[in-house]
PDB file of C-alpha atoms in Angstrom:
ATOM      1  CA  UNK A   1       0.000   0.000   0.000  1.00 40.00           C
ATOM      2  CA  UNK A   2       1.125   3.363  -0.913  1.00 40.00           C
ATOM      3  CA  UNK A   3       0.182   6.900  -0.249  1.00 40.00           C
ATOM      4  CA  UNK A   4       0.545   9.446  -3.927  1.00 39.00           C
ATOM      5  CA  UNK A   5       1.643  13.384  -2.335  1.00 40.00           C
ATOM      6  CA  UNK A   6       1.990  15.972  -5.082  1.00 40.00           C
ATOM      7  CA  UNK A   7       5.614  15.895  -5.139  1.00 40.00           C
ATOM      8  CA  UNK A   8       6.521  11.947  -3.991  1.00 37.00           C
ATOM      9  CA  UNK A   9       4.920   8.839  -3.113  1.00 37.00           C
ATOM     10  CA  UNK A  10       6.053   7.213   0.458  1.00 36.00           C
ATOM     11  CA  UNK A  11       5.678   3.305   1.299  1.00 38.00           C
ATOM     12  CA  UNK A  12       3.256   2.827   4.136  1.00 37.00           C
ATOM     13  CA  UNK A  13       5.519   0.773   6.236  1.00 49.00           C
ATOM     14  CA  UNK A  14       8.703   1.688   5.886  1.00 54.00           C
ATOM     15  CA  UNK A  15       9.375   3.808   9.148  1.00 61.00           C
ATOM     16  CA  UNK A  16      10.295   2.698  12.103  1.00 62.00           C
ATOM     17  CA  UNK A  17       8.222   5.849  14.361  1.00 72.00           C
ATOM     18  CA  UNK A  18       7.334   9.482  13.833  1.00 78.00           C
ATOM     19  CA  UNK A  19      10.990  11.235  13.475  1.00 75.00           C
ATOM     20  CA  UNK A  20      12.120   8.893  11.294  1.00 81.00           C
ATOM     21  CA  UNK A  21       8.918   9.427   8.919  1.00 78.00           C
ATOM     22  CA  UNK A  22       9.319  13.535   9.624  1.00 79.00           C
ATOM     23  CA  UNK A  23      13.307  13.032   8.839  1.00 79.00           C
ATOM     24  CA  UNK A  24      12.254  11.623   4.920  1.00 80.00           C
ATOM     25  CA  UNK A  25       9.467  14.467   4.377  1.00 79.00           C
ATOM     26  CA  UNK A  26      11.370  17.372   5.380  1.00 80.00           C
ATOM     27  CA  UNK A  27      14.402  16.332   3.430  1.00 78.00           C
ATOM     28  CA  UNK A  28      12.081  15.328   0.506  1.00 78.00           C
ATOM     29  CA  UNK A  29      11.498  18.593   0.356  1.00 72.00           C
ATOM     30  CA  UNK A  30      15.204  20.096   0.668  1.00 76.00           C
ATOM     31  CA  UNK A  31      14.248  21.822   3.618  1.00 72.00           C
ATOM     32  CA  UNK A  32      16.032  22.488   7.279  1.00 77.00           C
ATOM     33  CA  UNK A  33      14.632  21.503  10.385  1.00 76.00           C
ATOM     34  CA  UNK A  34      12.560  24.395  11.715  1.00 76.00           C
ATOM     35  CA  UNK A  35       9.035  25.426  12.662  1.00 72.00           C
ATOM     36  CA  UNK A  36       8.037  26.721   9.274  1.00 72.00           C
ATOM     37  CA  UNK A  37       9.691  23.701   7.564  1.00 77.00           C
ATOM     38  CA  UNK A  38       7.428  21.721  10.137  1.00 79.00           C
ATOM     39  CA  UNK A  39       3.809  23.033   9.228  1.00 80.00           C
ATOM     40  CA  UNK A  40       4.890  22.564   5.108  1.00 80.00           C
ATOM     41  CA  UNK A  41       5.262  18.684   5.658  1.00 82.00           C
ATOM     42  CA  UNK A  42       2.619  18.477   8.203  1.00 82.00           C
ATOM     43  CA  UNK A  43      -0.086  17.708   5.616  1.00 82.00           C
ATOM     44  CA  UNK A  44       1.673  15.388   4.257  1.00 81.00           C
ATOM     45  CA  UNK A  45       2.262  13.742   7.635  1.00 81.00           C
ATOM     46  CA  UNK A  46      -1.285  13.469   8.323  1.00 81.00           C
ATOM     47  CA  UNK A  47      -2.082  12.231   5.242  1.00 81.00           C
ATOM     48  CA  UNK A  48       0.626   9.036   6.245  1.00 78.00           C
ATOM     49  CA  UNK A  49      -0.994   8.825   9.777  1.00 77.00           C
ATOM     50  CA  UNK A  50      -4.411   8.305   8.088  1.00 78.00           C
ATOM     51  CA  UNK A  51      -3.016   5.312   6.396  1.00 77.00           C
ATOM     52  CA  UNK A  52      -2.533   3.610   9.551  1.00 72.00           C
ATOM     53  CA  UNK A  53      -5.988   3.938  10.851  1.00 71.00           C
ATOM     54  CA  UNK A  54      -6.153   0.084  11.459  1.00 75.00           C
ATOM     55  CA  UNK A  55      -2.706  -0.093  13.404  1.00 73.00           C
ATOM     56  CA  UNK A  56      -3.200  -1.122  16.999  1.00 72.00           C
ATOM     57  CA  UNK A  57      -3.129   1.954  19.380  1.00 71.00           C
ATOM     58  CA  UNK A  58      -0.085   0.903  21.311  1.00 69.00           C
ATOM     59  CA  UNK A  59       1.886   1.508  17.805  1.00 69.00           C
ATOM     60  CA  UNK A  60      -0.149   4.686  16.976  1.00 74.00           C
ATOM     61  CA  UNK A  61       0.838   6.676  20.240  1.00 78.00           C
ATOM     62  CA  UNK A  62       4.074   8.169  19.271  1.00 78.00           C
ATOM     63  CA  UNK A  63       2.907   9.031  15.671  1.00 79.00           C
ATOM     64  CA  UNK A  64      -0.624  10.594  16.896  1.00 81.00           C
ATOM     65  CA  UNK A  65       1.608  12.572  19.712  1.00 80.00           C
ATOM     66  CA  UNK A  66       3.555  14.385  16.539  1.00 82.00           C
ATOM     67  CA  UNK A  67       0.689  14.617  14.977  1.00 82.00           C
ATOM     68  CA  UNK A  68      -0.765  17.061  17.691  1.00 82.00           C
ATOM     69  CA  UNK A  69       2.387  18.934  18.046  1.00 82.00           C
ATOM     70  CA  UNK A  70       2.738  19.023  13.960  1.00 84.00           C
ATOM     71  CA  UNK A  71      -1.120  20.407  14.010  1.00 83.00           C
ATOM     72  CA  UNK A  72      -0.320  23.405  16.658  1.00 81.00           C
ATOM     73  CA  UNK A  73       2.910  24.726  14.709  1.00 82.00           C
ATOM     74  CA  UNK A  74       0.671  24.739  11.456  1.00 82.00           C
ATOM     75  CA  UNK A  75      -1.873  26.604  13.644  1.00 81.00           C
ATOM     76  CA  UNK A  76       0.719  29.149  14.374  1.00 79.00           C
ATOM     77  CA  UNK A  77       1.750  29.952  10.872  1.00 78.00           C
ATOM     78  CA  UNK A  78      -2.085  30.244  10.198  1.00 78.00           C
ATOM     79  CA  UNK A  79      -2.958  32.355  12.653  1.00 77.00           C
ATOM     80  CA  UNK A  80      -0.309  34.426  13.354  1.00 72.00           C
ATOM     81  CA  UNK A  81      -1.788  36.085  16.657  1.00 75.00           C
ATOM     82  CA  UNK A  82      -2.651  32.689  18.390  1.00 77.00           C
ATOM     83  CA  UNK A  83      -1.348  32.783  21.817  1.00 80.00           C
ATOM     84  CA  UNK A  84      -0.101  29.194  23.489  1.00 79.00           C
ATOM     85  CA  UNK A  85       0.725  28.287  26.759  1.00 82.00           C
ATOM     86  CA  UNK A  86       4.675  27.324  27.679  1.00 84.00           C
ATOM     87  CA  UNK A  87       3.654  23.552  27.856  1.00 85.00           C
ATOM     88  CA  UNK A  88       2.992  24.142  24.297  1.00 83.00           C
ATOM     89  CA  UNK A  89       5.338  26.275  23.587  1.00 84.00           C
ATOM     90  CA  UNK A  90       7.819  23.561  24.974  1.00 85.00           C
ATOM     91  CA  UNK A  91       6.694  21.017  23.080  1.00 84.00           C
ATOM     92  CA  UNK A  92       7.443  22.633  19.832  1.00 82.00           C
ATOM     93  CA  UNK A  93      10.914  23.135  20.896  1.00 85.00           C
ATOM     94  CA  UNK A  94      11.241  19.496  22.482  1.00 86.00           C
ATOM     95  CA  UNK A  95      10.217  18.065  18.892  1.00 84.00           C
ATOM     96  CA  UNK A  96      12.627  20.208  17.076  1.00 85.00           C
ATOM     97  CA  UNK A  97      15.838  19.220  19.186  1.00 88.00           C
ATOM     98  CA  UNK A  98      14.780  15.832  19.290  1.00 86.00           C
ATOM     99  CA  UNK A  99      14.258  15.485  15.488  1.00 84.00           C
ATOM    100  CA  UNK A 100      17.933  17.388  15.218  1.00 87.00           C
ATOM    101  CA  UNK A 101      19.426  14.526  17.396  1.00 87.00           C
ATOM    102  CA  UNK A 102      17.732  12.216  15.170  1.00 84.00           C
ATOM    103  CA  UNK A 103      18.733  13.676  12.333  1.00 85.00           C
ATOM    104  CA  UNK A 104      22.958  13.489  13.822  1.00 87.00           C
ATOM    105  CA  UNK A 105      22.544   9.864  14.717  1.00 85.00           C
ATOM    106  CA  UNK A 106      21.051   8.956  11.275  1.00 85.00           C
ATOM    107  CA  UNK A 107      24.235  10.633   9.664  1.00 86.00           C
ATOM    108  CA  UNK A 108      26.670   8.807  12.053  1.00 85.00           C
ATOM    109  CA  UNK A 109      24.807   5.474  11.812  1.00 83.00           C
ATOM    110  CA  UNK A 110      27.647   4.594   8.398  1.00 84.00           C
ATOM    111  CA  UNK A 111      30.798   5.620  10.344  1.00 81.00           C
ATOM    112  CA  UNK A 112      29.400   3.422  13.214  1.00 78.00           C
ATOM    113  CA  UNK A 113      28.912   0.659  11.256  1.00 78.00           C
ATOM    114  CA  UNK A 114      31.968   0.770   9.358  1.00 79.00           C
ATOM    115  CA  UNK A 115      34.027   0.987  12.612  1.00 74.00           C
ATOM    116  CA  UNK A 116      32.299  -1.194  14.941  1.00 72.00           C
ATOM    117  CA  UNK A 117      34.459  -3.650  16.568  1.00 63.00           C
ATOM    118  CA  UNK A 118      37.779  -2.278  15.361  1.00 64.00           C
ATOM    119  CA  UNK A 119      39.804  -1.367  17.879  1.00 61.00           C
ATOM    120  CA  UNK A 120      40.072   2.707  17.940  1.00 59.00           C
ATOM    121  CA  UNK A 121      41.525   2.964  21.439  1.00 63.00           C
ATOM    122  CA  UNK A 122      44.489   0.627  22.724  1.00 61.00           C
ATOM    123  CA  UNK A 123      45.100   0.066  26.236  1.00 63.00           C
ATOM    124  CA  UNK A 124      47.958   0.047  28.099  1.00 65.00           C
ATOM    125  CA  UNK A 125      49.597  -3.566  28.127  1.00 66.00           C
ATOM    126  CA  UNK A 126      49.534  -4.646  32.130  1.00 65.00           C
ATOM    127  CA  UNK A 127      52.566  -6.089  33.931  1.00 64.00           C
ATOM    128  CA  UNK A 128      51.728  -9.921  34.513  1.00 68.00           C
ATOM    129  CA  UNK A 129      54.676 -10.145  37.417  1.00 71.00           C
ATOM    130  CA  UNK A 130      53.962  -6.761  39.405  1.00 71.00           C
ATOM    131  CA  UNK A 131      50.917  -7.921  41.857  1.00 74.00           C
ATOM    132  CA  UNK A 132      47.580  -6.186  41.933  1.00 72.00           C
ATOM    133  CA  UNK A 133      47.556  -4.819  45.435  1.00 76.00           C
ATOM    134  CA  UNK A 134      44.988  -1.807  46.738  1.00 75.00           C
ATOM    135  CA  UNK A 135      46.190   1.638  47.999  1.00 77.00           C
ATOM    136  CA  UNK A 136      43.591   4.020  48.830  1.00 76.00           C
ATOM    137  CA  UNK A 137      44.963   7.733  49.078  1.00 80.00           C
ATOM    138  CA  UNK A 138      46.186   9.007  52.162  1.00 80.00           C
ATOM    139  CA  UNK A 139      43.329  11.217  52.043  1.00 79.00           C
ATOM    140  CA  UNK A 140      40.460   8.987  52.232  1.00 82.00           C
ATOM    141  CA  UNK A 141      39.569   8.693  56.017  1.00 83.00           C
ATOM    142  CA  UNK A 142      35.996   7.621  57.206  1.00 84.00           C
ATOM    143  CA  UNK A 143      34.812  11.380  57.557  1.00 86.00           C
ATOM    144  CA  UNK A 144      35.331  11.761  54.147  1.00 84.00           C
ATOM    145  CA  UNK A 145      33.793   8.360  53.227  1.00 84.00           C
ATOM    146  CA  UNK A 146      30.837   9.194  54.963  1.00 87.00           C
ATOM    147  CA  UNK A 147      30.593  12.479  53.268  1.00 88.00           C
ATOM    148  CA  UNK A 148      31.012  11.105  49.750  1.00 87.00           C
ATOM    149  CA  UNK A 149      28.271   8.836  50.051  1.00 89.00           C
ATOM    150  CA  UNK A 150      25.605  11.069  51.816  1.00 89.00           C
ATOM    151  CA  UNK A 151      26.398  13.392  48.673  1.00 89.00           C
ATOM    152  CA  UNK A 152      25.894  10.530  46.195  1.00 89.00           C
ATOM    153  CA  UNK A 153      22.382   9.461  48.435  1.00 88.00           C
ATOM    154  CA  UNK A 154      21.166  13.167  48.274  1.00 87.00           C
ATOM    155  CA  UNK A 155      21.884  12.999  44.440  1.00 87.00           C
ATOM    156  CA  UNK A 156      19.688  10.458  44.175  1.00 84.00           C
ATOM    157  CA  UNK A 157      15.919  10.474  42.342  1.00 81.00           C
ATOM    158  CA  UNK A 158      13.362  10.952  44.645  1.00 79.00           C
ATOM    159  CA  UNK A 159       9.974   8.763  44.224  1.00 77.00           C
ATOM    160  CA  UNK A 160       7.285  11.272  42.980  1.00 76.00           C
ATOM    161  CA  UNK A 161       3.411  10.411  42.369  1.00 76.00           C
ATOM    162  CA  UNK A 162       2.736  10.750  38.541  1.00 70.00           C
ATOM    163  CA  UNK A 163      -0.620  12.951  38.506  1.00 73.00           C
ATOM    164  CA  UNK A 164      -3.660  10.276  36.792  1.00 70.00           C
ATOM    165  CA  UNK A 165      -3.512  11.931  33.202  1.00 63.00           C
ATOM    166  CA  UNK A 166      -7.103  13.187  32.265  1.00 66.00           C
ATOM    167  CA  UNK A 167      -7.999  12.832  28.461  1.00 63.00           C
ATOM    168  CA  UNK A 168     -10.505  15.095  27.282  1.00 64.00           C
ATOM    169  CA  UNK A 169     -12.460  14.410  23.973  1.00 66.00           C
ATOM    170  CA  UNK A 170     -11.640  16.880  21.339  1.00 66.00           C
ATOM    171  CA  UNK A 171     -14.186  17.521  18.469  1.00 73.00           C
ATOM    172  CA  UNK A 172     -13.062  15.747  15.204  1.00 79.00           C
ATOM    173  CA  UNK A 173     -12.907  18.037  11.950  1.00 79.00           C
ATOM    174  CA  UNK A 174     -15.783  15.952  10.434  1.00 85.00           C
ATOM    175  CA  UNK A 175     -18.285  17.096  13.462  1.00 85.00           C
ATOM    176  CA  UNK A 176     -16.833  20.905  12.678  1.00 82.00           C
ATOM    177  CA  UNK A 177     -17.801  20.879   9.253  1.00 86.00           C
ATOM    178  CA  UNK A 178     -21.274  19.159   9.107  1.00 88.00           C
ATOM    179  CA  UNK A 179     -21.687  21.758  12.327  1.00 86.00           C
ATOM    180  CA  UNK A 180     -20.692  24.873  10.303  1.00 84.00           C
ATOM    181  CA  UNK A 181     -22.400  23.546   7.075  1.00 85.00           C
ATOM    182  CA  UNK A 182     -25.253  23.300   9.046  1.00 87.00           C
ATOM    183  CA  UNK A 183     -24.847  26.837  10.127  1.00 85.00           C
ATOM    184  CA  UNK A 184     -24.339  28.399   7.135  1.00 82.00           C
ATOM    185  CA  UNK A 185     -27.287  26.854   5.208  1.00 84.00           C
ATOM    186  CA  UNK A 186     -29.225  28.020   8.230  1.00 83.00           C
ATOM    187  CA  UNK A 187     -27.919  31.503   8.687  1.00 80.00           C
ATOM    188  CA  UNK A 188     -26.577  32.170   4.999  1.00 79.00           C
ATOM    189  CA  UNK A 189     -23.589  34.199   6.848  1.00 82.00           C
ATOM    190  CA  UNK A 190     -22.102  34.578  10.528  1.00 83.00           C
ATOM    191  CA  UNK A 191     -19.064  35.315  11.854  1.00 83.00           C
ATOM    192  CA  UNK A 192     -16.455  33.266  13.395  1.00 82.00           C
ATOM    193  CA  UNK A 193     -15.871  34.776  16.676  1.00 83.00           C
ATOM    194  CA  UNK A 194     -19.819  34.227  17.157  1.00 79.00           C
ATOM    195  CA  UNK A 195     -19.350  30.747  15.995  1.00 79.00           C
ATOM    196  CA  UNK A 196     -16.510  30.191  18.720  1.00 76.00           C
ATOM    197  CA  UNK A 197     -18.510  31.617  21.596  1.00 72.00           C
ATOM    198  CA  UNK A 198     -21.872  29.867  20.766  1.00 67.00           C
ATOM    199  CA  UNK A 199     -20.273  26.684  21.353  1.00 61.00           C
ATOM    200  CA  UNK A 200     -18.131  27.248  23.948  1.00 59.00           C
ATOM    201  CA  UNK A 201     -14.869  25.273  22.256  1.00 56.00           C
ATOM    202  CA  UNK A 202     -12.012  25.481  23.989  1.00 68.00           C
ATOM    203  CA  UNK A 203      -8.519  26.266  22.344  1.00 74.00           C
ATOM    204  CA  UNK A 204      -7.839  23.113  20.501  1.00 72.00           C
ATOM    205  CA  UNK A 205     -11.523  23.023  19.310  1.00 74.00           C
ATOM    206  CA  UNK A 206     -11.193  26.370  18.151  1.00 80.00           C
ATOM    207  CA  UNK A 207      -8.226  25.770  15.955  1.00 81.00           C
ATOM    208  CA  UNK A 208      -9.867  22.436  14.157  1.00 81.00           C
ATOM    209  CA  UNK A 209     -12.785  24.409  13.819  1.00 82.00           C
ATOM    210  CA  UNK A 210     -10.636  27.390  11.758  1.00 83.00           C
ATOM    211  CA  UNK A 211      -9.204  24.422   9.719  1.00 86.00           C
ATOM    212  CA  UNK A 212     -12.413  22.909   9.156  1.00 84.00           C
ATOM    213  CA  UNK A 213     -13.351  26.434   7.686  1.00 84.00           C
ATOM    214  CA  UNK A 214     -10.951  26.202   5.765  1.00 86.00           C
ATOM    215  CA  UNK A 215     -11.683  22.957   4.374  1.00 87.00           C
ATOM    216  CA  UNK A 216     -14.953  24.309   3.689  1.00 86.00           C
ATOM    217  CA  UNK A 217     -13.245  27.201   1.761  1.00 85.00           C
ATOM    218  CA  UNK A 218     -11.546  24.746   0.079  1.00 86.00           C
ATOM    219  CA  UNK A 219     -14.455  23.055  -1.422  1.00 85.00           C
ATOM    220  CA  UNK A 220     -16.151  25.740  -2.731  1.00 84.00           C
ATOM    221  CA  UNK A 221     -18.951  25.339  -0.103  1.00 84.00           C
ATOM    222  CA  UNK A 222     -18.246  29.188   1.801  1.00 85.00           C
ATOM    223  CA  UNK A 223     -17.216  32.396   1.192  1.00 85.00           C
ATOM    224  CA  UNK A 224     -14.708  33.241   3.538  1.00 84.00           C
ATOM    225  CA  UNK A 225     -13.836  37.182   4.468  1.00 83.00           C
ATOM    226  CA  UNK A 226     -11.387  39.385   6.322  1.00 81.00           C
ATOM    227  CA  UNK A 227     -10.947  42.836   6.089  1.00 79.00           C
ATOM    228  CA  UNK A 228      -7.387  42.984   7.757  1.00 79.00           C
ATOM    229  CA  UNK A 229      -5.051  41.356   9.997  1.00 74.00           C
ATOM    230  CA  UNK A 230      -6.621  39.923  13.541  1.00 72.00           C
ATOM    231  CA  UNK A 231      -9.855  41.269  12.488  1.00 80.00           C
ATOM    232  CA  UNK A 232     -13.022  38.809  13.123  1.00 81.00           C
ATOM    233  CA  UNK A 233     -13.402  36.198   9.853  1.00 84.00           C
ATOM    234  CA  UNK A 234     -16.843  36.434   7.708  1.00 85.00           C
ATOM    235  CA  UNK A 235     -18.128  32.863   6.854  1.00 84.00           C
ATOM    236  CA  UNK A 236     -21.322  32.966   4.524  1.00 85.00           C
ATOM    237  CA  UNK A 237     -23.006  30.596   2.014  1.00 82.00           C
ATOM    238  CA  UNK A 238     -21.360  31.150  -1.698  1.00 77.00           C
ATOM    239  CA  UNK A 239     -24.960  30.388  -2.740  1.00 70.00           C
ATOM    240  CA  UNK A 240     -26.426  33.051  -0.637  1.00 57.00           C
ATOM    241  CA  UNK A 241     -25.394  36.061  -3.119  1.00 52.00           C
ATOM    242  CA  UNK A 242     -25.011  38.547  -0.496  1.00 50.00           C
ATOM    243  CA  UNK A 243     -23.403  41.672  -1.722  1.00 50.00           C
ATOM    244  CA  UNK A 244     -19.606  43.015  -0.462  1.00 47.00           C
ATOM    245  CA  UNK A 245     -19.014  46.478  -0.020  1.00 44.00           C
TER     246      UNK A 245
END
């Protein structure tokens, strides 16, 4: 099975988790790791993940985890003023150093290979007649003994309780678009801030549901208008034939 982008077609199968898979699209594409090389290949990730719907969860995990991170930096470069928390924030820069050590190990993986098992460092040969006998330092008395280890004990990790992790259903971008196509057949135009506060969606919601206006726009299904930068979004029905001024 294979999945046909505009510019390449990609072997469902052939990568081993979510960097590696990331690693082949961005380079497809001659670009540098970054945030703005991130949201051009997201698409294309997503269109991958899809592919995989019938994978068991367990597998799935790491890839949907990208996935989310992937669909916030492409949220960025859409909406420019979008405001994150640091948790976010901090997970953008987590995948992009991670995907740069990735990226290192990948280009060291031939030198390893090549020189695994020679023998790069030689040790000094050891004296078969001079006994092995033990002679601490002058220095080391029991005070400092007992010191050395207390410092090693207070070094060590402390047991913490892992907080139960609360998953909260976000709204698919299928529900957002038979919601706002809905709408707009109803209402013939609205506007988007309106939209948000109606239902009450929550900062993740309200990004899928800018993307699922998009989709919309996409189709041909909406007309979608802004008069400048940060300013509210338009949505009406392209059938409706209401006039711009």
């Amino acid at each position: 099975q294979t999945i046909m982008t505009a510019d390449f077609t990609i072997k469902v199968g052939d990568f081993e988790g979510p960097f590696e898979m990331l690693l082949f699209l961005i380079e497809k594409h001659k670009l540098h790791i970054s945030q703005v090389s991130l949201a051009k290949v997201a698409d294309d990730y997503i269109v991958y993940l899809q592919k995989l719907a019938d994978k068991p969860m367990a597998e799935m995990a790491n890839f949907i985890l990208v996935a989310s991170t992937l669909m916030l930096i492409k949220s960025l470069s859409l909406l420019p003023g979008l405001t994150i928390s640091p948790e976010e924030s901090e997970s953008i820069g987590d995948l992009e150093r991670r995907l740069k050590h990735y990226q290192r190990i990948k280009d060291l993986t031939p030198w390893l290979k090549n020189n695994f098992g020679t023998r790069l460092i030689f040790e000094r040969q050891i004296s078969n007649n001079r006994p092995v006998v033990f002679t601490p330092s002058p220095e080391i008395k029991t005070p400092s003994l007992f010191l050395a280890i207390r410092g090693v004990m207070a070094e060590l990790p402390k047991l913490e309780k892992i907080p139960a992790a609360i998953i909260k259903k976000v709204i698919s971008l299928e529900e957002v678009m038979t919601d706002l196509a809905k709408r707009v057949a109803q209402q013939m135009s609205f506007r988007f801030k309106d939209y948000v506060k109606e239902n009450k969606h929550e900062k993740v919601n309200v990004i899928v549901s800018f993307l699922g206006i998009l989709e919309l726009f996409k189709q041909g299904l909406v007309e979608v208008r802004q008069n400048s930068h940060f300013e509210d979004i338009d949505i009406e029905n392209r059938q409706s034939g209401v006039p711009h001024y």
